CSV table of C-alpha atoms in Angstrom, one decimal:
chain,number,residue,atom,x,y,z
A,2,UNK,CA,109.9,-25.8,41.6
A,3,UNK,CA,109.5,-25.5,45.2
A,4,UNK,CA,105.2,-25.1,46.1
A,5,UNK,CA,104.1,-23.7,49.3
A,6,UNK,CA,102.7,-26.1,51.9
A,7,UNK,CA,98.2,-26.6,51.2
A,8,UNK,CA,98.1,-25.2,55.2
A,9,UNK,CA,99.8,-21.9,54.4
A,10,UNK,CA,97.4,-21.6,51.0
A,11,UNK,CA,94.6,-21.7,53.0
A,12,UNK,CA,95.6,-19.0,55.7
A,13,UNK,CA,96.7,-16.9,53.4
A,14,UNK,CA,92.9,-17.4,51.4
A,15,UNK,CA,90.9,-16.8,55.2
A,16,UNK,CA,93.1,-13.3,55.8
A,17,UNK,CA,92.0,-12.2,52.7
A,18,UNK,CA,88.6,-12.6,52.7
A,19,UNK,CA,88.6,-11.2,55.9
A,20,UNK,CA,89.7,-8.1,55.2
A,21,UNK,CA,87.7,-7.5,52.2
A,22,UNK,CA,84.8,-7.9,54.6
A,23,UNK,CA,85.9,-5.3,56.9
A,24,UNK,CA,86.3,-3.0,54.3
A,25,UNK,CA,82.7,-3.8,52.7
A,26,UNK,CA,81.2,-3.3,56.5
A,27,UNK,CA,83.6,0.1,56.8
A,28,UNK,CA,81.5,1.3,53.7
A,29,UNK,CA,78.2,3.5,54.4
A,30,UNK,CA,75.0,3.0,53.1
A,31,UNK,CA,74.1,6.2,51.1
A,32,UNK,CA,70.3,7.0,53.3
A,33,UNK,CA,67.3,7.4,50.6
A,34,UNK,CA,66.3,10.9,49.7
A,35,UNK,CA,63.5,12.4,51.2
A,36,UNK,CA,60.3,14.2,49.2
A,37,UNK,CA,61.0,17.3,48.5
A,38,UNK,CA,57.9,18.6,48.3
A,39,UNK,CA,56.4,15.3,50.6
A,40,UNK,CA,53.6,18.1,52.8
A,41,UNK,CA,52.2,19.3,49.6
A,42,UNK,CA,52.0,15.4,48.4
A,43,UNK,CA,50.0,14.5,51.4
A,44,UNK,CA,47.9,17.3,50.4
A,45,UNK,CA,46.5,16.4,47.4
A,46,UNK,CA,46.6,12.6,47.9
A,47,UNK,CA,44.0,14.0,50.8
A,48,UNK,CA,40.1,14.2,49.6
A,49,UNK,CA,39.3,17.3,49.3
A,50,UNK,CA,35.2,16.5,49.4
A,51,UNK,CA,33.4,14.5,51.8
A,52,UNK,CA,31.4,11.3,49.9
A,53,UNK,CA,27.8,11.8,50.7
A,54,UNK,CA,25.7,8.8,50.5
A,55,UNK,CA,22.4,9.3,47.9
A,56,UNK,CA,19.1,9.5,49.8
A,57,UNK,CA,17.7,6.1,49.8
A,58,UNK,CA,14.2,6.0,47.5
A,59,UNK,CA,11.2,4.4,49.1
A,60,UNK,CA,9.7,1.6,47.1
A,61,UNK,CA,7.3,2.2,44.8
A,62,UNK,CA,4.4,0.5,45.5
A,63,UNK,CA,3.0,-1.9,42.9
A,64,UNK,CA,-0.5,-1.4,41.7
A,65,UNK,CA,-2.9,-4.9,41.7
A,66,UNK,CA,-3.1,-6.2,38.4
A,67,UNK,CA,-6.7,-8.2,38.1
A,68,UNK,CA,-6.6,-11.3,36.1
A,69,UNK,CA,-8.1,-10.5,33.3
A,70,UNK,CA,-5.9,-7.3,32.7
A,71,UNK,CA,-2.9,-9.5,32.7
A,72,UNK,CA,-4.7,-12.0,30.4
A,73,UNK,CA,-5.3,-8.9,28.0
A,74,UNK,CA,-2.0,-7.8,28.1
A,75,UNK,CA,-0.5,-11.3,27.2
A,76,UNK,CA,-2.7,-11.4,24.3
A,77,UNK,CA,-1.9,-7.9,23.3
A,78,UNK,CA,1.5,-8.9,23.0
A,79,UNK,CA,1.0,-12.2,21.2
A,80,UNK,CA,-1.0,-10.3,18.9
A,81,UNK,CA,2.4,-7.6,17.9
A,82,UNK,CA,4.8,-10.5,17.8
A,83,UNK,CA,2.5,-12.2,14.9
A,84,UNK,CA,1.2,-9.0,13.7
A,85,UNK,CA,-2.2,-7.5,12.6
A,86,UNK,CA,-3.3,-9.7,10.1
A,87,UNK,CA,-2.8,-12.6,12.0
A,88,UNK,CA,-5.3,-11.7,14.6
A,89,UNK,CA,-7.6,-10.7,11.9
A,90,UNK,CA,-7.5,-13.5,9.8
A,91,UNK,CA,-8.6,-15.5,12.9
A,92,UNK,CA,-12.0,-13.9,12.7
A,93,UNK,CA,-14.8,-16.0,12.4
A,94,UNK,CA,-15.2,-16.4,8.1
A,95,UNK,CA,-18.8,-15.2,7.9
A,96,UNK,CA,-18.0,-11.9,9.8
A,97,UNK,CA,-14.7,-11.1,8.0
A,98,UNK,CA,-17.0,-11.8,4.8
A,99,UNK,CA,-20.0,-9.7,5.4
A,100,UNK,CA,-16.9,-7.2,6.6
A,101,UNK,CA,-15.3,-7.6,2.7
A,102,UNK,CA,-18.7,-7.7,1.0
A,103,UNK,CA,-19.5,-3.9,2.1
A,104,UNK,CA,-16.0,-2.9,0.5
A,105,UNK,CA,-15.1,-1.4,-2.9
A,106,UNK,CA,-13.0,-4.1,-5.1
A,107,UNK,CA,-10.1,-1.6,-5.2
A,108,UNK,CA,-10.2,-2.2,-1.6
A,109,UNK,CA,-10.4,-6.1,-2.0
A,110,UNK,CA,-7.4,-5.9,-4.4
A,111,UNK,CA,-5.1,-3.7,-1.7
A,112,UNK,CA,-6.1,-6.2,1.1
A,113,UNK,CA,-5.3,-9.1,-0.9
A,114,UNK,CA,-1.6,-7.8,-1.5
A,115,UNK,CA,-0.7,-7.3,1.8
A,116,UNK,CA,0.0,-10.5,3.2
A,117,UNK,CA,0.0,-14.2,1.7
A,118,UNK,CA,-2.8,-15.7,3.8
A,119,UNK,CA,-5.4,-12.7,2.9
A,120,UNK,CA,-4.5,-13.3,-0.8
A,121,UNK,CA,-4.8,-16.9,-0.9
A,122,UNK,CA,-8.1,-16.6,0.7
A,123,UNK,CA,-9.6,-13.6,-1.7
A,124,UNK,CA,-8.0,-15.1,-4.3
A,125,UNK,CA,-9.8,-18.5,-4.1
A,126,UNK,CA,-13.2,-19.5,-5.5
A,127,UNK,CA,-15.2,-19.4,-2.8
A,128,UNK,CA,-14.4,-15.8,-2.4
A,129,UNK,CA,-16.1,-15.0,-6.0
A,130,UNK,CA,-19.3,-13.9,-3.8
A,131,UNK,CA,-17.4,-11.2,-2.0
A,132,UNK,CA,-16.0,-9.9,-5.3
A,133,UNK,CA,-19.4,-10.0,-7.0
A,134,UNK,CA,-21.2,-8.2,-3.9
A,135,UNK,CA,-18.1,-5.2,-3.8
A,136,UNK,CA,-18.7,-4.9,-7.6
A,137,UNK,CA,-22.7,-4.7,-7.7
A,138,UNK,CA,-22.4,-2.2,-4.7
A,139,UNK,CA,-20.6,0.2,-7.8
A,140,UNK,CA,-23.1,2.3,-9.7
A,141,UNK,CA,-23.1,1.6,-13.4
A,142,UNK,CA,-20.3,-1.1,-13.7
A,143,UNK,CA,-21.3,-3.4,-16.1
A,144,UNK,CA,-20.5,-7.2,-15.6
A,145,UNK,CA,-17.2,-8.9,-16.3
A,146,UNK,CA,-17.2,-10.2,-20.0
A,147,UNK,CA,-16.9,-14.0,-20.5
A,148,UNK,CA,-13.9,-15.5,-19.5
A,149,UNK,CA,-13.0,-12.7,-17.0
A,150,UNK,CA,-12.5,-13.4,-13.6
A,151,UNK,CA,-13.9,-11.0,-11.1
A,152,UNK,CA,-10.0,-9.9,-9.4
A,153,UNK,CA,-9.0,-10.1,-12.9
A,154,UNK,CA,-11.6,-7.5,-14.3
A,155,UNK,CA,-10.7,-5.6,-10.9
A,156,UNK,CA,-7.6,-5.2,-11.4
A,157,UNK,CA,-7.8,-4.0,-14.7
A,158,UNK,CA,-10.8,-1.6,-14.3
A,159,UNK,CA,-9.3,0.1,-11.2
A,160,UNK,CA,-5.3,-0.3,-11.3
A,161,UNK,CA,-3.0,2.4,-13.0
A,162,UNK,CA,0.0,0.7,-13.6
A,163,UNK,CA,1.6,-1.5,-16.6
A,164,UNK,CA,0.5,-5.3,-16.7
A,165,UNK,CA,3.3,-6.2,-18.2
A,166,UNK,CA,6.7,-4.3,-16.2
A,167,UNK,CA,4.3,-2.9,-13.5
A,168,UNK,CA,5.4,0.6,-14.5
A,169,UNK,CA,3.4,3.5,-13.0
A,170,UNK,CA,2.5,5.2,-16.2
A,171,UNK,CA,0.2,3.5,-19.2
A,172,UNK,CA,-0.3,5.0,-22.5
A,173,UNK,CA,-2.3,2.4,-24.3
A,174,UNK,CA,-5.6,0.0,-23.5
A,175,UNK,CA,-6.9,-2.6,-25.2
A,176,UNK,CA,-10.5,-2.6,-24.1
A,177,UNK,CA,-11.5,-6.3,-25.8
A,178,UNK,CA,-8.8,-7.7,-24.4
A,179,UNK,CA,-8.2,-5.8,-20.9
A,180,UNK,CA,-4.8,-5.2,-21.4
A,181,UNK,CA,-3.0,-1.8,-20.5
A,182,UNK,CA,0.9,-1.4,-21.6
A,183,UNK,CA,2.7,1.3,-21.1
A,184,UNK,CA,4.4,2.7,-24.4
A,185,UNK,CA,7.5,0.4,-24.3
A,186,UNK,CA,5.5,-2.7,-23.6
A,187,UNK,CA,3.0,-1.9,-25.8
A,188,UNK,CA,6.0,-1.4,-29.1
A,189,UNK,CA,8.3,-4.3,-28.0
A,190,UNK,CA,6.9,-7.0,-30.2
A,191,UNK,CA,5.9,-10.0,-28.1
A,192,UNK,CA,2.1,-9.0,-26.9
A,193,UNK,CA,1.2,-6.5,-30.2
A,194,UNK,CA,2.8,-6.3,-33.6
A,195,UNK,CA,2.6,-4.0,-36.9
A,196,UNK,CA,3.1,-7.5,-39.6
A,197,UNK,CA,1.2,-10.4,-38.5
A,198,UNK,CA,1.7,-13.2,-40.9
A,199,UNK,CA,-1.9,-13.2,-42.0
A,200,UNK,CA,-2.0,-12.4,-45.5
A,201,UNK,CA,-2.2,-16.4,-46.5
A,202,UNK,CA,-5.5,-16.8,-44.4
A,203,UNK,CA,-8.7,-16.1,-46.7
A,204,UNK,CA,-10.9,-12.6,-46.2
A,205,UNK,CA,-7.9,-12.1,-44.1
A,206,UNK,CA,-9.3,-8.0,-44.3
A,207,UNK,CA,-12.2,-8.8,-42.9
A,208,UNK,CA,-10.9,-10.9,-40.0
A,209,UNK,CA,-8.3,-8.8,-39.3
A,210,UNK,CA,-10.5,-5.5,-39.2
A,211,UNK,CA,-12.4,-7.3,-35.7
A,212,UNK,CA,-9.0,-8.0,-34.0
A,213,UNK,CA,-8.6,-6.4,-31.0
A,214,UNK,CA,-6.6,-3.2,-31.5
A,215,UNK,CA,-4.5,-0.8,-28.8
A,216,UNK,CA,-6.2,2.5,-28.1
A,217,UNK,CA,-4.0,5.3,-27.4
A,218,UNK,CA,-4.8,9.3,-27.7
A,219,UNK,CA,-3.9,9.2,-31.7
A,220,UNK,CA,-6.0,6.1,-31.8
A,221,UNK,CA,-9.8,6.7,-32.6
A,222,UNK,CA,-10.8,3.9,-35.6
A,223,UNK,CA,-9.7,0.1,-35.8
A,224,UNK,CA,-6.9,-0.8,-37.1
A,225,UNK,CA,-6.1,-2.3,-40.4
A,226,UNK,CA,-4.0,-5.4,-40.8
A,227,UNK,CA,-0.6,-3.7,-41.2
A,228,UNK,CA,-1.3,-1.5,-37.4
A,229,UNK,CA,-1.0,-3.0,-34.1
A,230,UNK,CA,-2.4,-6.3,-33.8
A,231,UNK,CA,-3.3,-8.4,-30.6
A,232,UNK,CA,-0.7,-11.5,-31.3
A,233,UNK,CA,-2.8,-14.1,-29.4
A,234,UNK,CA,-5.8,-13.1,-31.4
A,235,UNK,CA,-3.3,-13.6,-34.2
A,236,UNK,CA,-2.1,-17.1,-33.6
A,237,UNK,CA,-5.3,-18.0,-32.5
A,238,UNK,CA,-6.9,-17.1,-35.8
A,239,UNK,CA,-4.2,-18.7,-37.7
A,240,UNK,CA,-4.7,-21.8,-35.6
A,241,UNK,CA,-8.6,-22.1,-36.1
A,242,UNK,CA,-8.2,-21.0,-40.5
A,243,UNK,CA,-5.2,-24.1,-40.6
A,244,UNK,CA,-8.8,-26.4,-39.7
A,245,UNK,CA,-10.8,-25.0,-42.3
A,246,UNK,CA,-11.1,-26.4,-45.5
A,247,UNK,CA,-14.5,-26.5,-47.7
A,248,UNK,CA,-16.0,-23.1,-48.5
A,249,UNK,CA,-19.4,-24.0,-46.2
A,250,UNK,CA,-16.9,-23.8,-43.5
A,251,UNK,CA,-15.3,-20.5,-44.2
A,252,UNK,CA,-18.3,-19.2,-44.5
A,253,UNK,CA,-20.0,-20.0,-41.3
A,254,UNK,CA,-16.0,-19.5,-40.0
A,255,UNK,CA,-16.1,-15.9,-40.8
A,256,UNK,CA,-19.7,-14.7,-39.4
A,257,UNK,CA,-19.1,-16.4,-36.3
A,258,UNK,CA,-15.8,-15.0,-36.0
A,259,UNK,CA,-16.9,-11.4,-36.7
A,260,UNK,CA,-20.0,-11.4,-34.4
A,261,UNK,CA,-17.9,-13.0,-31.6
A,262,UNK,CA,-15.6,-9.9,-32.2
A,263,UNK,CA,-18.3,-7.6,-32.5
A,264,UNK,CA,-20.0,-9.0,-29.1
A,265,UNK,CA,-16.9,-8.1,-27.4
A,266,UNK,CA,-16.3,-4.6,-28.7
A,267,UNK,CA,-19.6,-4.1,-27.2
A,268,UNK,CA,-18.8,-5.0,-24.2
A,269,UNK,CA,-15.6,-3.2,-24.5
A,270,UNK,CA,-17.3,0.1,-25.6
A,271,UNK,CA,-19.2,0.0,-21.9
A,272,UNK,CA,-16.6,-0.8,-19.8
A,273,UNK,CA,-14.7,2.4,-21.3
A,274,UNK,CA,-17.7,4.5,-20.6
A,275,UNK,CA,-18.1,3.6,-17.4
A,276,UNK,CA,-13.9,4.0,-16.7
A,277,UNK,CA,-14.2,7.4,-18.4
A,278,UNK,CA,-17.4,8.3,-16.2
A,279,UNK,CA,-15.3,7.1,-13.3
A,280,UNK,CA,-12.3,9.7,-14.4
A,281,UNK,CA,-14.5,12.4,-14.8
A,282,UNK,CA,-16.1,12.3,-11.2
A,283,UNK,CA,-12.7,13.4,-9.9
A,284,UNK,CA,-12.6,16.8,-11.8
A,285,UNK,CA,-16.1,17.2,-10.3
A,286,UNK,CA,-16.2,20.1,-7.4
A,287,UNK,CA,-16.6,19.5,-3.9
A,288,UNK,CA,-19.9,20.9,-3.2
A,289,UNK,CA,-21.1,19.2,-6.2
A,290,UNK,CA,-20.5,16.3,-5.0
A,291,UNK,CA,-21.8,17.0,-1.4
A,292,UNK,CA,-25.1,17.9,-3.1
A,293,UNK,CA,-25.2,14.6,-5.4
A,294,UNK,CA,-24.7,12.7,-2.0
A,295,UNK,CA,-27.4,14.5,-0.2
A,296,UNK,CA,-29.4,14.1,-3.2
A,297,UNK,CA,-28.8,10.4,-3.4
A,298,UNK,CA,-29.1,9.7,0.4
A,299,UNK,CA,-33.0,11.5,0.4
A,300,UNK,CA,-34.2,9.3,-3.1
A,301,UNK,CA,-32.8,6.2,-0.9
A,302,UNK,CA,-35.0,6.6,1.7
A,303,UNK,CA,-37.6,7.9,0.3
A,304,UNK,CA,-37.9,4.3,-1.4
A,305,UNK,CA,-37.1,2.6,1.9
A,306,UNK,CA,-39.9,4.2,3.3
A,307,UNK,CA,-42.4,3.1,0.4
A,308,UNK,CA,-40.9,-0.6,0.7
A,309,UNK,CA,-42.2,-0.6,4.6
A,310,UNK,CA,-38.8,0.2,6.2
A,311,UNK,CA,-40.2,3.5,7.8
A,312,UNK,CA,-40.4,1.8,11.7
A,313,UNK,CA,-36.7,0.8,11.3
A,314,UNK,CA,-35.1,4.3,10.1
A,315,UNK,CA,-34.5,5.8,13.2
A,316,UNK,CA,-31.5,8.5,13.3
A,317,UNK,CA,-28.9,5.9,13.9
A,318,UNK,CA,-29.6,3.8,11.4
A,319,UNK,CA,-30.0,6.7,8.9
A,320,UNK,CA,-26.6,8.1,9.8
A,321,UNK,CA,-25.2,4.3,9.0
A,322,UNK,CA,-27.0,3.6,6.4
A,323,UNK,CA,-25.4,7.4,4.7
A,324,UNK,CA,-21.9,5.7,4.9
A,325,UNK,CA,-22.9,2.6,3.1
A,326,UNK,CA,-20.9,2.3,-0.5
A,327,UNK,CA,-23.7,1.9,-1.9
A,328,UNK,CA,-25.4,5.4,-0.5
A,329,UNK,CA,-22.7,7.5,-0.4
A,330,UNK,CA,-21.8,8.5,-3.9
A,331,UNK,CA,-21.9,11.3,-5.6
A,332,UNK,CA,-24.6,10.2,-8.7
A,333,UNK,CA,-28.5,10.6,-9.3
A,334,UNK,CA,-30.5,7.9,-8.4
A,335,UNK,CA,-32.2,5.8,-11.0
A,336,UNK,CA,-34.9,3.2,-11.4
A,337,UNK,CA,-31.7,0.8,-12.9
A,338,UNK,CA,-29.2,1.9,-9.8
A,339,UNK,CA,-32.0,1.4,-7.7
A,340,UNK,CA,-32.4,-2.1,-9.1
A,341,UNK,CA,-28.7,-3.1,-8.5
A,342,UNK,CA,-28.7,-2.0,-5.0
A,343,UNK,CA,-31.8,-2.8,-4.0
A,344,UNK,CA,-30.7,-6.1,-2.3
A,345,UNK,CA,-27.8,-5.2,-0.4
A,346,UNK,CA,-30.1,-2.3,1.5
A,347,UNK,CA,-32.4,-4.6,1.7
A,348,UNK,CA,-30.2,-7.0,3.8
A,349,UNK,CA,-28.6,-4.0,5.5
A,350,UNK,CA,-32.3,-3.0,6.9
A,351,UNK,CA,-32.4,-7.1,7.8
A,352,UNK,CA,-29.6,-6.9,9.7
A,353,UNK,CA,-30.9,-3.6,11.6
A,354,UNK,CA,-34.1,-5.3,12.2
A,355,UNK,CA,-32.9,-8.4,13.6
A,356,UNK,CA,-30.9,-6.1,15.9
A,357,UNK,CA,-34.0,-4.6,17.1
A,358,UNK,CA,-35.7,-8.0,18.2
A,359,UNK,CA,-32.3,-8.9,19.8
A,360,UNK,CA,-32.6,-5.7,22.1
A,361,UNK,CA,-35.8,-5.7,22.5
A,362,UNK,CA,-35.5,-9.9,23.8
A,363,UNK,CA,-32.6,-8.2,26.5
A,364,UNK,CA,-35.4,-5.6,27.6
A,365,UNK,CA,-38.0,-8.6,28.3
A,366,UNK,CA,-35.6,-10.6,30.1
A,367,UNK,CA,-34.7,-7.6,32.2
């Protein structure tokens, strides 16, 4: 086979490629389309408001805080980030206690459960004073029963609710004991029961006839031993009869058990009064009640005035001394009230007096 010479290849390749550029230079370039609509574009790419720059504001000018302000307000505001009680609480004692001493003891117990610190503090012994003072400023309301500790005798005297599941409602009391169940508590078997196994324990009729009983509105006698018995009582009774053996013992056993029980329904029989009494003043009408105040208020100072307080009962101190708990209740005066009230006036009338000397010390100096 006979091949071309390389030379006339490569001619042959440079004419080629040089026509193919002539023909791609020979070729025209297609122009690019114009807007059709390209005046009406321009318009509305155009602003058609002018920007107007906002008025500048003038400073305002800052008012001069004194130093003290500032120090209240930083204290004002330490004060919300801990909250009330906190700033309370760091009272000096003796004021926050002549402040509780002047309260009701329904009061004490709705202070004591709002925060922990105010309950471990009312709740603790040397707080008993404050209890006893709120509860010999009430008319009437006899002491706590032995064994009873004054929140406890509170709570129980002035609360509403169940002891046991804190339900609102209560439908029986057990006035020895201080217990008040609602009617599920009261029928569920582990605080009262209808068989106590007493029938083995000797004159168990008689012993059984002082336990403290649950008083309801179908209740109005004690109960025998096959009602509603107190199941401490119970097991207590059962423990103490186990000890006793010789007849001497029974004997003195049983009268001491019975006028311990009968001691207690006494007591029991005057604390219902008084929470009956205390019922029935809310039924009373307004204007009675206005009138029993007045009443009150007038007897009050009529005896202040015979004790040698007449210099002291100007009208300030009279229209103080109207809102003390003591004063300001609607119920007579008697020669017993008198005699439980007595003291705190008297040391009301101190305090006023004192006050007196103090301004009268600032006159001088003046």
């Amino acid at each position: 086979m006979d091949y071309a010479p390389r030379s006339e290849c490569t001619a042959v390749k440079r004419m080629l490629t040089e026509d193919v550029q002539d023909e791609a230079d020979s070729v025209e370039v297609p122009k690019p389309k114009k807007a059709k609509y390209e005046g009406k574009t321009e318009e509305k790419q155009a602003p058609k408001y002018r920007m107007i720059a906002p008025p500048k504001m003038e400073a305002k000018l800052k008012k001069a805080v004194d130093e003290e302000e500032l120090a209240l307000r930083v204290a004002l505001r330490v004060v919300d980030r801990r909250g009330p009680h906190q700033a309370f609480v760091e009272m000096p004692e003796d004021i926050i206690c002549e402040i509780f001493s002047s309260l009701e003891p329904i009061d004490l117990l709705c202070l004591a459960r709002t925060s922990k610190v105010l309950r471990s503090f009312l709740m603790s012994r040397r707080s008993e004073y404050i209890w006893r003072a709120a509860r010999e400023g009430m008319d009437g309301l006899p002491p706590p029963p032995t064994g009873s500790s004054e929140p406890a005798y509170a709570s129980f005297l002035l609360d509403t609710h169940c002891q046991k599941c804190e339900t609102s409602e209560t439908d029986y009391t057990d006035w020895v004991s201080r217990i008040r169940l609602c009617a599920r508590c009261a029928f569920d078997g582990t605080m009262y029961t209808f068989h106590p196994d007493l029938r083995s324990v000797r004159h168990a009729r008689l012993l059984c006839h002082n336990i403290p009983r649950l008083m309801g509105s179908s209740h109005t006698n004690y109960l025998s031993i096959t009602d509603l018995l107190n199941v401490r009582v119970c097991d207590s009774l059962q423990k103490e009869a186990a000890r006793i053996k010789g007849e001497n013992e029974w004997r003195k056993f049983v009268l001491r058990w019975c006028a311990d029980q009968r001691a207690a329904q006494v007591e029991a029989q005057k604390i219902q009064m008084y929470v009956e009494h205390r019922a029935g003043l809310k039924h009373i009408p307004k204007n009675v009640k206005t009138s029993l105040r007045k009443q009150r208020f007038v007897a009050i100072i009529e005896r202040l005035k015979a004790k040698g307080w007449s210099a002291y009962l100007s009208k300030e101190v009279c229209e103080l001394l109207e809102k003390h708990v003591a004063v300001n209740q609607p119920r007579a005066l008697t020669d017993r009230i008198w005699k439980n009230i007595e003291p705190s006036l008297i040391d009301f009338m101190e305090i006023v007096k004192s006050k007196c000397f103090s301004d009268l010390d600032t006159v001088d100096q003046a």
